Structure formats: C-alpha cells, structure tokens
C-alpha cells in the first residue's frame, strides 16, 4: 500500500508538472467553460477539477439546444472523468438554470455530460470500451466505479450508436441466436457481414418467426430488396422467413450447422444400432465408440484411433454412415459451384 501511495503521489506530481488544465484543454476542450486548477480530493486519493462558465458565455437550453439567459445555480454536481494513472478524476460544476422562451425554466446543457448521467461522455466511452474486453463487474472493480455506472455507460454508447447508425447499403446479413438465460431463452441476432464491414444490426427477443420478421419490418421493404446474401442455420422458421422476405437473395447455410446435423444423424444411427445389437445378443461392438465416429480424425486420441480402426472392419450401418460423413468433407474443398453440384448429384 505504501508503494502504491508513493507511485500515486509521483504520478500526480507529473500531472501537475505538465499542467493538467493544459492537457484537458487539449484533449477535452469545451468552449464557453474554464477548467480551474486541479486539487486533491478530501480522501487524498482522487483528483478534483472545478469548472466554471467563461465570462460572458451564454448557457445552452437542454430542451431546444439554443442559448438562453441563466438566472440561478444548482448545488455543485460531480461528474466522473477518465482516471489518470489509476487515480480517480472528477469534474465539479454548479449547473445553471436558464429561462428559455421556448422551453421555459430548465437546467442548462453541458457539453461533457448528457442528461442526468454522473459520468462524463468521455468516461462512459472509456468504460464501454473496456466492457467489451472484461466483464462489467471486472470493469467496475478495475476502475473504481460501480456496476451501475458501467451498465449505464454501455447503454449510453449503444443508444448513441443506434441513433447515428446508417443502413443505406446492406448486401449480406447473417442470422443466429444466442442463449441469454436458463430455460432455453434465446435472442435472435442479425449481423451485417459485407466484405470488410461487420456489425450487429438488430436484436430480437426470443427465437421465433415474429421475432425475425421484426428485423425486416425495421429496415423496410426497400432495404430488404437490396440484400443479396443471407447466411443462417437450418432452422425451418429462419428458412421460411428468408424465403418470404428475401426471395432474390442467395441463401447460404453455414458449415457448422450442416456438419452438426450430419453428426446428429450419425449419432442417432449409432445409438439405435447399439441397442439392436444388445437386444439380439450380439457382441457390444459399438460400446464406447461415440466420440470415435463424431470427432474429426486429427482430434482423436491414440486409443480412439485404434478403436475406430477395429470398428471399420465390421459391416455396420454406423460404419457406412461414418464413411459417408467423411466423404462429404470433400464438398468443402470445391471452389466451383458446378463441381460442388456434381459432387452432390453423384454422391451415394
């Protein structure tokens, strides 16, 4: 603790030596406002920077965003700013009340914060960026703030992004779902996956037809008609909506879900045949072979490789299904749609 205190004092001395107000005016300049000299907080572990209006500058109405005469001040308010070298930094400011001829008597608008947030815009952006790399709890603990502040920062950044996003040109989308709670509760996610440009476009509650159709309602028929490629899994409800809303688009089924369906079919054949062998009094040839036939060859352990080699000697439905699954891996190596189609037409 003593070493940390020494480092903090040393860091603060460096800040003062460089003139913190000069740094703030360079990195976070707000016309019409003046930074006062930095000082230690009452706890001697944080930095406080008071802000005052520049002489002669008019207040801005928070309703119509127009200049308006100020007539009173509210009690001093604290705004969290980006930490310096792990030291908490806060802005202190007494908000002015203005008498706007359009909006009446309201509180002024300040450029470093928005609404009733207790964090500055810069601080919320800082927390939201870290919340992409760490959990919200870890972000709050790392930067000495609360979980609620991190949550509010993420919500603010997401709302800003939704308000300012443009969707004039969407050529390719991907559809997927994600489980967000126990009990098979899912969200439907739609991404833009154009070459060199990927982003989340829409989140729908539940994994239903109505939920997915909500995306197309949001973007409108004109944008939907511009979509050329759609990538999704093989869930029938997705297939039906895509066929209805984007009949002109090339529908791409992703490899992961196709292979997953093949493995599911293979596993069902293996399980059924294993039960049949036991019922008929035959040797349990398929006992402990599930992962031998489901895993990729390069991922098999030495023991599983020997077990698979022994299994392939028998004329079983499971063996035939396994060989068909392995033969299908050739499909992914085709670059030509023609030859890929020929492979499917002539496969057993």
C-alpha positions as YAML, in Angstrom:
chain: A
units: angstrom
residues:
- id: 1
  name: UNK
  ca: [0.00, 0.00, 0.00]
- id: 2
  name: UNK
  ca: [2.87, 2.36, 0.82]
- id: 3
  name: UNK
  ca: [4.46, 1.74, -2.57]
- id: 4
  name: UNK
  ca: [1.16, 2.38, -4.32]
- id: 5
  name: UNK
  ca: [0.71, 5.65, -2.43]
- id: 6
  name: UNK
  ca: [4.22, 6.75, -3.42]
- id: 7
  name: UNK
  ca: [3.52, 5.92, -7.08]
- id: 8
  name: UNK
  ca: [0.25, 7.82, -6.96]
- id: 9
  name: UNK
  ca: [1.93, 10.87, -5.47]
- id: 10
  name: UNK
  ca: [4.68, 10.65, -8.09]
- id: 11
  name: UNK
  ca: [2.12, 10.35, -10.89]
- id: 12
  name: UNK
  ca: [0.18, 13.31, -9.57]
- id: 13
  name: UNK
  ca: [3.38, 15.35, -9.40]
- id: 14
  name: UNK
  ca: [4.00, 14.55, -13.07]
- id: 15
  name: UNK
  ca: [0.46, 15.63, -13.92]
- id: 16
  name: UNK
  ca: [0.88, 18.92, -12.11]
- id: 17
  name: UNK
  ca: [4.26, 19.46, -13.75]
- id: 18
  name: UNK
  ca: [2.65, 19.17, -17.16]
- id: 19
  name: UNK
  ca: [-0.27, 21.44, -16.11]
- id: 20
  name: UNK
  ca: [-3.39, 19.27, -16.07]
- id: 21
  name: UNK
  ca: [-5.64, 22.07, -17.29]
- id: 22
  name: UNK
  ca: [-3.49, 22.39, -20.43]
- id: 23
  name: UNK
  ca: [-3.86, 18.66, -21.05]
- id: 24
  name: UNK
  ca: [-7.63, 18.82, -20.57]
- id: 25
  name: UNK
  ca: [-7.99, 21.84, -22.84]
- id: 26
  name: UNK
  ca: [-6.08, 19.94, -25.50]
- id: 27
  name: UNK
  ca: [-7.91, 16.59, -25.13]
- id: 28
  name: UNK
  ca: [-11.32, 17.62, -23.81]
- id: 29
  name: UNK
  ca: [-11.83, 21.27, -24.68]
- id: 30
  name: UNK
  ca: [-15.29, 22.79, -24.16]
- id: 31
  name: UNK
  ca: [-15.81, 26.33, -25.47]
- id: 32
  name: UNK
  ca: [-17.62, 28.53, -23.00]
- id: 33
  name: UNK
  ca: [-16.16, 26.78, -19.94]
- id: 34
  name: UNK
  ca: [-12.91, 27.11, -17.99]
- id: 35
  name: UNK
  ca: [-11.05, 24.42, -16.03]
- id: 36
  name: UNK
  ca: [-9.83, 25.53, -12.60]
- id: 37
  name: UNK
  ca: [-6.51, 24.20, -11.21]
- id: 38
  name: UNK
  ca: [-6.61, 20.54, -10.12]
- id: 39
  name: UNK
  ca: [-6.57, 19.64, -6.44]
- id: 40
  name: UNK
  ca: [-6.59, 16.55, -4.24]
- id: 41
  name: UNK
  ca: [-10.00, 15.34, -3.11]
- id: 42
  name: UNK
  ca: [-10.91, 15.11, 0.56]
- id: 43
  name: UNK
  ca: [-9.80, 11.45, 0.59]
- id: 44
  name: UNK
  ca: [-6.36, 12.37, -0.79]
- id: 45
  name: UNK
  ca: [-6.77, 9.58, -3.34]
- id: 46
  name: UNK
  ca: [-8.65, 11.38, -6.11]
- id: 47
  name: UNK
  ca: [-8.31, 14.50, -8.22]
- id: 48
  name: UNK
  ca: [-10.98, 17.16, -8.37]
- id: 49
  name: UNK
  ca: [-11.21, 19.77, -11.13]
- id: 50
  name: UNK
  ca: [-13.73, 22.54, -10.77]
- id: 51
  name: UNK
  ca: [-15.29, 24.04, -13.91]
- id: 52
  name: UNK
  ca: [-16.80, 27.49, -14.26]
- id: 53
  name: UNK
  ca: [-18.57, 29.21, -17.18]
- id: 54
  name: UNK
  ca: [-16.39, 31.53, -19.19]
- id: 55
  name: UNK
  ca: [-17.21, 35.17, -18.52]
- id: 56
  name: UNK
  ca: [-19.85, 36.43, -20.96]
- id: 57
  name: UNK
  ca: [-20.75, 32.99, -22.31]
- id: 58
  name: UNK
  ca: [-24.45, 32.14, -22.56]
- id: 59
  name: UNK
  ca: [-25.95, 28.97, -21.15]
- id: 60
  name: UNK
  ca: [-27.48, 26.46, -23.56]
- id: 61
  name: UNK
  ca: [-31.03, 25.23, -23.04]
- id: 62
  name: UNK
  ca: [-31.15, 21.43, -22.59]
- id: 63
  name: UNK
  ca: [-34.50, 21.31, -24.39]
- id: 64
  name: UNK
  ca: [-34.08, 23.20, -27.65]
- id: 65
  name: UNK
  ca: [-30.24, 23.47, -27.53]
- id: 66
  name: UNK
  ca: [-30.39, 27.23, -28.06]
- id: 67
  name: UNK
  ca: [-28.65, 29.97, -25.99]
- id: 68
  name: UNK
  ca: [-30.76, 31.24, -23.10]
- id: 69
  name: UNK
  ca: [-30.15, 33.59, -20.16]
- id: 70
  name: UNK
  ca: [-29.19, 31.95, -16.87]
- id: 71
  name: UNK
  ca: [-30.75, 33.10, -13.63]
- id: 72
  name: UNK
  ca: [-29.71, 30.69, -10.88]
- id: 73
  name: UNK
  ca: [-27.31, 27.87, -9.92]
- id: 74
  name: UNK
  ca: [-27.99, 24.39, -8.59]
- id: 75
  name: UNK
  ca: [-25.80, 22.75, -5.89]
- id: 76
  name: UNK
  ca: [-22.40, 21.56, -7.03]
- id: 77
  name: UNK
  ca: [-22.54, 18.35, -9.06]
- id: 78
  name: UNK
  ca: [-19.80, 15.74, -9.53]
- id: 79
  name: UNK
  ca: [-19.01, 14.08, -12.89]
- id: 80
  name: UNK
  ca: [-16.57, 11.17, -13.19]
- id: 81
  name: UNK
  ca: [-13.84, 11.58, -15.80]
- id: 82
  name: UNK
  ca: [-11.26, 9.14, -17.22]
- id: 83
  name: UNK
  ca: [-8.79, 8.07, -14.46]
- id: 84
  name: UNK
  ca: [-5.19, 9.28, -14.65]
- id: 85
  name: UNK
  ca: [-2.66, 6.52, -13.76]
- id: 86
  name: UNK
  ca: [-5.32, 4.78, -11.65]
- id: 87
  name: UNK
  ca: [-6.23, 7.99, -9.82]
- id: 88
  name: UNK
  ca: [-9.93, 8.89, -9.91]
- id: 89
  name: UNK
  ca: [-10.70, 12.20, -11.59]
- id: 90
  name: UNK
  ca: [-13.90, 14.17, -11.11]
- id: 91
  name: UNK
  ca: [-15.28, 17.40, -12.57]
- id: 92
  name: UNK
  ca: [-17.15, 19.69, -10.20]
- id: 93
  name: UNK
  ca: [-19.71, 22.10, -11.61]
- id: 94
  name: UNK
  ca: [-22.76, 24.09, -10.47]
- id: 95
  name: UNK
  ca: [-25.37, 23.71, -13.18]
- id: 96
  name: UNK
  ca: [-27.14, 26.92, -14.24]
- id: 97
  name: UNK
  ca: [-30.89, 27.18, -14.56]
- id: 98
  name: UNK
  ca: [-31.99, 29.04, -17.66]
- id: 99
  name: UNK
  ca: [-35.12, 30.88, -18.64]
- id: 100
  name: UNK
  ca: [-35.74, 29.73, -22.23]
- id: 101
  name: UNK
  ca: [-38.55, 31.41, -24.16]
- id: 102
  name: UNK
  ca: [-39.20, 28.12, -25.95]
- id: 103
  name: UNK
  ca: [-38.90, 25.58, -23.13]
- id: 104
  name: UNK
  ca: [-39.43, 27.66, -20.01]
- id: 105
  name: UNK
  ca: [-37.28, 27.27, -16.92]
- id: 106
  name: UNK
  ca: [-34.92, 24.31, -17.38]
- id: 107
  name: UNK
  ca: [-31.39, 23.23, -16.45]
- id: 108
  name: UNK
  ca: [-28.62, 24.12, -18.89]
- id: 109
  name: UNK
  ca: [-26.95, 21.64, -21.23]
- id: 110
  name: UNK
  ca: [-23.26, 20.93, -20.61]
- id: 111
  name: UNK
  ca: [-21.02, 19.51, -23.36]
- id: 112
  name: UNK
  ca: [-19.13, 16.99, -21.21]
- id: 113
  name: UNK
  ca: [-22.19, 15.08, -19.97]
- id: 114
  name: UNK
  ca: [-25.66, 14.09, -21.08]
- id: 115
  name: UNK
  ca: [-28.90, 14.14, -19.12]
- id: 116
  name: UNK
  ca: [-28.63, 13.03, -15.52]
- id: 117
  name: UNK
  ca: [-25.58, 10.81, -16.00]
- id: 118
  name: UNK
  ca: [-22.99, 11.14, -13.25]
- id: 119
  name: UNK
  ca: [-20.22, 10.26, -15.70]
- id: 120
  name: UNK
  ca: [-18.79, 12.42, -18.44]
- id: 121
  name: UNK
  ca: [-19.27, 11.29, -22.04]
- id: 122
  name: UNK
  ca: [-15.54, 10.55, -22.23]
- id: 123
  name: UNK
  ca: [-15.75, 8.38, -19.12]
- id: 124
  name: UNK
  ca: [-18.75, 6.44, -20.43]
- id: 125
  name: UNK
  ca: [-16.98, 5.76, -23.71]
- id: 126
  name: UNK
  ca: [-13.89, 4.67, -21.76]
- id: 127
  name: UNK
  ca: [-15.90, 2.22, -19.61]
- id: 128
  name: UNK
  ca: [-17.89, 0.88, -22.56]
- id: 129
  name: UNK
  ca: [-14.70, 0.07, -24.47]
- id: 130
  name: UNK
  ca: [-13.27, -1.83, -21.52]
- id: 131
  name: UNK
  ca: [-16.60, -3.60, -21.00]
- id: 132
  name: UNK
  ca: [-16.06, -5.23, -24.41]
- id: 133
  name: UNK
  ca: [-12.89, -6.89, -23.07]
- id: 134
  name: UNK
  ca: [-13.79, -7.52, -19.43]
- id: 135
  name: UNK
  ca: [-16.98, -8.38, -17.61]
- id: 136
  name: UNK
  ca: [-18.95, -5.42, -16.30]
- id: 137
  name: UNK
  ca: [-18.04, -6.38, -12.73]
- id: 138
  name: UNK
  ca: [-14.33, -6.59, -13.59]
- id: 139
  name: UNK
  ca: [-14.51, -3.25, -15.40]
- id: 140
  name: UNK
  ca: [-16.13, -1.59, -12.39]
- id: 141
  name: UNK
  ca: [-13.57, -3.04, -9.99]
- id: 142
  name: UNK
  ca: [-10.59, -2.19, -12.21]
- id: 143
  name: UNK
  ca: [-11.53, 1.49, -12.50]
- id: 144
  name: UNK
  ca: [-13.00, 2.02, -9.03]
- id: 145
  name: UNK
  ca: [-16.55, 2.66, -10.13]
- id: 146
  name: UNK
  ca: [-19.88, 0.87, -9.74]
- id: 147
  name: UNK
  ca: [-21.51, -1.86, -11.82]
- id: 148
  name: UNK
  ca: [-24.42, 0.53, -12.44]
- id: 149
  name: UNK
  ca: [-22.06, 3.12, -13.91]
- id: 150
  name: UNK
  ca: [-20.63, 0.54, -16.31]
- id: 151
  name: UNK
  ca: [-24.14, -0.61, -17.27]
- id: 152
  name: UNK
  ca: [-25.22, 3.00, -17.86]
- id: 153
  name: UNK
  ca: [-22.11, 3.64, -19.96]
- id: 154
  name: UNK
  ca: [-22.80, 0.63, -22.19]
- id: 155
  name: UNK
  ca: [-26.46, 1.62, -22.59]
- id: 156
  name: UNK
  ca: [-25.45, 5.19, -23.47]
- id: 157
  name: UNK
  ca: [-22.93, 4.08, -26.12]
- id: 158
  name: UNK
  ca: [-25.36, 1.55, -27.62]
- id: 159
  name: UNK
  ca: [-28.16, 4.14, -27.76]
- id: 160
  name: UNK
  ca: [-25.82, 6.63, -29.43]
- id: 161
  name: UNK
  ca: [-24.76, 4.02, -31.98]
- id: 162
  name: UNK
  ca: [-28.36, 3.10, -32.80]
- id: 163
  name: UNK
  ca: [-29.29, 6.75, -33.20]
- id: 164
  name: UNK
  ca: [-26.40, 7.51, -35.53]
- id: 165
  name: UNK
  ca: [-26.12, 4.27, -37.49]
- id: 166
  name: UNK
  ca: [-26.86, 4.24, -41.21]
- id: 167
  name: UNK
  ca: [-28.31, 1.33, -43.14]
- id: 168
  name: UNK
  ca: [-28.37, 2.66, -46.69]
- id: 169
  name: UNK
  ca: [-26.47, -0.28, -48.15]
- id: 170
  name: UNK
  ca: [-26.75, -3.81, -46.78]
- id: 171
  name: UNK
  ca: [-25.77, -6.58, -49.19]
- id: 172
  name: UNK
  ca: [-25.14, -9.52, -46.85]
- id: 173
  name: UNK
  ca: [-26.62, -10.49, -43.49]
- id: 174
  name: UNK
  ca: [-26.09, -13.35, -41.05]
- id: 175
  name: UNK
  ca: [-28.76, -14.68, -38.69]
- id: 176
  name: UNK
  ca: [-28.02, -16.52, -35.45]
- id: 177
  name: UNK
  ca: [-29.34, -16.95, -31.95]
- id: 178
  name: UNK
  ca: [-27.76, -16.72, -28.52]
- id: 179
  name: UNK
  ca: [-28.96, -18.09, -25.20]
- id: 180
  name: UNK
  ca: [-29.21, -15.33, -22.59]
- id: 181
  name: UNK
  ca: [-30.79, -17.19, -19.65]
- id: 182
  name: UNK
  ca: [-31.53, -20.65, -18.35]
- id: 183
  name: UNK
  ca: [-34.61, -22.44, -19.62]
- id: 184
  name: UNK
  ca: [-33.94, -22.18, -23.36]
- id: 185
  name: UNK
  ca: [-34.39, -18.41, -23.59]
- id: 186
  name: UNK
  ca: [-32.82, -17.02, -26.76]
- id: 187
  name: UNK
  ca: [-32.23, -13.77, -28.59]
- id: 188
  name: UNK
  ca: [-32.31, -13.55, -32.38]
- id: 189
  name: UNK
  ca: [-29.27, -11.65, -33.73]
- id: 190
  name: UNK
  ca: [-28.92, -10.21, -37.22]
- id: 191
  name: UNK
  ca: [-25.47, -9.09, -38.42]
- id: 192
  name: UNK
  ca: [-24.28, -7.22, -41.46]
- id: 193
  name: UNK
  ca: [-21.45, -9.33, -42.93]
- id: 194
  name: UNK
  ca: [-20.45, -7.38, -46.03]
- id: 195
  name: UNK
  ca: [-16.82, -7.79, -47.12]
- id: 196
  name: UNK
  ca: [-14.65, -5.68, -44.80]
- id: 197
  name: UNK
  ca: [-17.64, -4.46, -42.78]
- id: 198
  name: UNK
  ca: [-19.24, -6.47, -39.98]
- id: 199
  name: UNK
  ca: [-21.63, -5.13, -37.34]
- id: 200
  name: UNK
  ca: [-24.64, -6.10, -35.25]
- id: 201
  name: UNK
  ca: [-27.78, -4.70, -36.85]
- id: 202
  name: UNK
  ca: [-30.66, -5.96, -34.75]
- id: 203
  name: UNK
  ca: [-31.54, -7.96, -31.64]
- id: 204
  name: UNK
  ca: [-34.93, -9.62, -31.29]
- id: 205
  name: UNK
  ca: [-36.34, -11.21, -28.16]
- id: 206
  name: UNK
  ca: [-36.96, -14.95, -28.43]
- id: 207
  name: UNK
  ca: [-36.21, -17.27, -31.34]
- id: 208
  name: UNK
  ca: [-39.49, -17.06, -33.24]
- id: 209
  name: UNK
  ca: [-40.83, -16.21, -36.68]
- id: 210
  name: UNK
  ca: [-42.34, -12.98, -35.36]
- id: 211
  name: UNK
  ca: [-39.01, -12.01, -33.79]
- id: 212
  name: UNK
  ca: [-37.06, -12.48, -37.03]
- id: 213
  name: UNK
  ca: [-39.75, -10.76, -39.09]
- id: 214
  name: UNK
  ca: [-39.34, -7.75, -36.80]
- id: 215
  name: UNK
  ca: [-35.93, -7.12, -38.37]
- id: 216
  name: UNK
  ca: [-37.39, -6.84, -41.87]
- id: 217
  name: UNK
  ca: [-40.16, -4.60, -40.56]
- id: 218
  name: UNK
  ca: [-37.49, -2.34, -39.03]
- id: 219
  name: UNK
  ca: [-35.43, -1.96, -42.21]
- id: 220
  name: UNK
  ca: [-38.37, -1.79, -44.63]
- id: 221
  name: UNK
  ca: [-39.02, -3.47, -47.97]
- id: 222
  name: UNK
  ca: [-36.64, -1.25, -49.94]
- id: 223
  name: UNK
  ca: [-33.57, -2.23, -47.89]
- id: 224
  name: UNK
  ca: [-34.68, -5.85, -47.72]
- id: 225
  name: UNK
  ca: [-34.82, -5.93, -51.52]
- id: 226
  name: UNK
  ca: [-31.14, -4.90, -51.69]
- id: 227
  name: UNK
  ca: [-29.93, -7.92, -49.67]
- id: 228
  name: UNK
  ca: [-28.03, -10.30, -51.93]
- id: 229
  name: UNK
  ca: [-26.70, -12.88, -49.46]
- id: 230
  name: UNK
  ca: [-28.17, -14.40, -46.29]
- id: 231
  name: UNK
  ca: [-26.28, -16.80, -44.04]
- id: 232
  name: UNK
  ca: [-28.20, -18.79, -41.43]
- id: 233
  name: UNK
  ca: [-28.54, -22.19, -39.82]
- id: 234
  name: UNK
  ca: [-31.05, -24.78, -40.99]
- id: 235
  name: UNK
  ca: [-33.87, -23.92, -38.57]
- id: 236
  name: UNK
  ca: [-37.05, -24.17, -40.60]
- id: 237
  name: UNK
  ca: [-38.55, -20.91, -39.30]
- id: 238
  name: UNK
  ca: [-35.48, -18.99, -40.47]
- id: 239
  name: UNK
  ca: [-35.68, -20.68, -43.86]
- id: 240
  name: UNK
  ca: [-39.35, -19.74, -44.26]
- id: 241
  name: UNK
  ca: [-38.87, -16.07, -43.32]
- id: 242
  name: UNK
  ca: [-35.82, -15.68, -45.58]
- id: 243
  name: UNK
  ca: [-37.68, -17.26, -48.50]
- id: 244
  name: UNK
  ca: [-40.57, -14.84, -47.95]
- id: 245
  name: UNK
  ca: [-38.64, -11.62, -47.25]
- id: 246
  name: UNK
  ca: [-35.53, -12.08, -49.44]
- id: 247
  name: UNK
  ca: [-36.57, -14.31, -52.35]
- id: 248
  name: UNK
  ca: [-33.93, -12.72, -54.58]
- id: 249
  name: UNK
  ca: [-31.02, -13.36, -52.15]
- id: 250
  name: UNK
  ca: [-28.60, -16.27, -52.27]
- id: 251
  name: UNK
  ca: [-29.22, -18.24, -49.07]
- id: 252
  name: UNK
  ca: [-26.05, -19.73, -47.58]
- id: 253
  name: UNK
  ca: [-26.25, -22.45, -44.94]
- id: 254
  name: UNK
  ca: [-23.17, -22.31, -42.77]
- id: 255
  name: UNK
  ca: [-20.83, -25.27, -42.50]
- id: 256
  name: UNK
  ca: [-21.02, -25.56, -38.72]
- id: 257
  name: UNK
  ca: [-24.75, -26.28, -38.66]
- id: 258
  name: UNK
  ca: [-24.64, -28.64, -41.66]
- id: 259
  name: UNK
  ca: [-21.91, -30.71, -40.01]
- id: 260
  name: UNK
  ca: [-23.84, -30.59, -36.72]
- id: 261
  name: UNK
  ca: [-26.91, -32.06, -38.43]
- id: 262
  name: UNK
  ca: [-24.77, -34.80, -40.00]
- id: 263
  name: UNK
  ca: [-23.22, -35.68, -36.65]
- id: 264
  name: UNK
  ca: [-26.65, -35.75, -35.03]
- id: 265
  name: UNK
  ca: [-27.91, -38.19, -37.68]
- id: 266
  name: UNK
  ca: [-24.79, -40.36, -37.31]
- id: 267
  name: UNK
  ca: [-25.16, -40.44, -33.53]
- id: 268
  name: UNK
  ca: [-28.81, -41.47, -33.79]
- id: 269
  name: UNK
  ca: [-27.89, -44.33, -36.16]
- id: 270
  name: UNK
  ca: [-25.09, -45.46, -33.82]
- id: 271
  name: UNK
  ca: [-27.32, -45.40, -30.74]
- id: 272
  name: UNK
  ca: [-30.15, -47.29, -32.47]
- id: 273
  name: UNK
  ca: [-27.79, -49.94, -33.86]
- id: 274
  name: UNK
  ca: [-26.06, -50.35, -30.48]
- id: 275
  name: UNK
  ca: [-29.42, -51.09, -28.84]
- id: 276
  name: UNK
  ca: [-30.29, -53.54, -31.62]
- id: 277
  name: UNK
  ca: [-27.02, -55.45, -31.18]
- id: 278
  name: UNK
  ca: [-27.64, -55.83, -27.46]
- id: 279
  name: UNK
  ca: [-31.25, -56.93, -27.97]
- id: 280
  name: UNK
  ca: [-30.15, -59.61, -30.48]
- id: 281
  name: UNK
  ca: [-27.48, -60.92, -28.12]
- id: 282
  name: UNK
  ca: [-24.53, -59.87, -30.29]
- id: 283
  name: UNK
  ca: [-21.20, -58.52, -29.07]
- id: 284
  name: UNK
  ca: [-21.38, -54.84, -27.98]
- id: 285
  name: UNK
  ca: [-19.27, -53.64, -30.89]
- id: 286
  name: UNK
  ca: [-20.43, -50.02, -30.60]
- id: 287
  name: UNK
  ca: [-19.80, -49.63, -26.89]
- id: 288
  name: UNK
  ca: [-17.70, -46.52, -26.15]
- id: 289
  name: UNK
  ca: [-17.48, -45.56, -29.85]
- id: 290
  name: UNK
  ca: [-19.50, -42.36, -29.84]
- id: 291
  name: UNK
  ca: [-16.59, -39.90, -29.97]
- id: 292
  name: UNK
  ca: [-14.59, -42.22, -32.22]
- id: 293
  name: UNK
  ca: [-17.07, -41.56, -35.04]
- id: 294
  name: UNK
  ca: [-18.10, -37.99, -34.16]
- id: 295
  name: UNK
  ca: [-14.70, -36.36, -33.66]
- id: 296
  name: UNK
  ca: [-12.51, -35.25, -36.54]
- id: 297
  name: UNK
  ca: [-9.67, -37.66, -37.34]
- id: 298
  name: UNK
  ca: [-6.96, -35.22, -36.34]
- id: 299
  name: UNK
  ca: [-8.56, -34.78, -32.90]
- id: 300
  name: UNK
  ca: [-8.76, -38.47, -31.99]
- id: 301
  name: UNK
  ca: [-6.63, -39.80, -29.17]
- id: 302
  name: UNK
  ca: [-4.35, -42.78, -29.82]
- id: 303
  name: UNK
  ca: [-6.81, -45.07, -28.03]
- id: 304
  name: UNK
  ca: [-9.74, -43.73, -30.08]
- id: 305
  name: UNK
  ca: [-7.78, -44.22, -33.32]
- id: 306
  name: UNK
  ca: [-7.21, -47.92, -32.51]
- id: 307
  name: UNK
  ca: [-10.87, -48.32, -31.52]
- id: 308
  name: UNK
  ca: [-12.03, -46.73, -34.79]
- id: 309
  name: UNK
  ca: [-9.66, -48.89, -36.86]
- id: 310
  name: UNK
  ca: [-11.15, -52.01, -35.28]
- id: 311
  name: UNK
  ca: [-14.72, -50.75, -35.79]
- id: 312
  name: UNK
  ca: [-14.23, -50.12, -39.53]
- id: 313
  name: UNK
  ca: [-13.66, -53.86, -40.09]
- id: 314
  name: UNK
  ca: [-17.35, -54.56, -39.50]
- id: 315
  name: UNK
  ca: [-20.26, -54.19, -41.93]
- id: 316
  name: UNK
  ca: [-22.46, -51.95, -39.78]
- id: 317
  name: UNK
  ca: [-24.89, -49.14, -40.56]
- id: 318
  name: UNK
  ca: [-22.85, -46.95, -38.25]
- id: 319
  name: UNK
  ca: [-19.70, -47.61, -40.26]
- id: 320
  name: UNK
  ca: [-21.45, -46.81, -43.55]
- id: 321
  name: UNK
  ca: [-22.87, -43.58, -42.07]
- id: 322
  name: UNK
  ca: [-19.41, -42.63, -40.76]
- id: 323
  name: UNK
  ca: [-17.81, -43.20, -44.17]
- id: 324
  name: UNK
  ca: [-20.48, -41.08, -45.86]
- id: 325
  name: UNK
  ca: [-19.84, -38.29, -43.37]
- id: 326
  name: UNK
  ca: [-16.10, -38.42, -44.02]
- id: 327
  name: UNK
  ca: [-16.60, -38.49, -47.81]
- id: 328
  name: UNK
  ca: [-18.73, -35.37, -47.55]
- id: 329
  name: UNK
  ca: [-15.73, -33.42, -46.22]
- id: 330
  name: UNK
  ca: [-14.55, -33.28, -49.85]
- id: 331
  name: UNK
  ca: [-17.50, -30.97, -50.57]
- id: 332
  name: UNK
  ca: [-15.92, -28.09, -48.64]
- id: 333
  name: UNK
  ca: [-12.84, -28.12, -50.87]
- id: 334
  name: UNK
  ca: [-14.69, -27.18, -54.06]
- id: 335
  name: UNK
  ca: [-14.34, -23.62, -55.33]
- id: 336
  name: UNK
  ca: [-16.58, -24.13, -58.37]
- id: 337
  name: UNK
  ca: [-20.37, -24.24, -57.79]
- id: 338
  name: UNK
  ca: [-20.64, -26.53, -60.83]
- id: 339
  name: UNK
  ca: [-18.31, -29.21, -59.48]
- id: 340
  name: UNK
  ca: [-19.76, -28.89, -55.99]
- id: 341
  name: UNK
  ca: [-23.18, -29.56, -57.51]
- id: 342
  name: UNK
  ca: [-21.83, -32.53, -59.44]
- id: 343
  name: UNK
  ca: [-20.40, -33.94, -56.22]
- id: 344
  name: UNK
  ca: [-23.81, -33.73, -54.53]
- id: 345
  name: UNK
  ca: [-25.62, -35.22, -57.55]
- id: 346
  name: UNK
  ca: [-23.35, -38.27, -57.75]
- id: 347
  name: UNK
  ca: [-22.73, -38.87, -54.05]
- id: 348
  name: UNK
  ca: [-24.27, -42.15, -52.77]
...
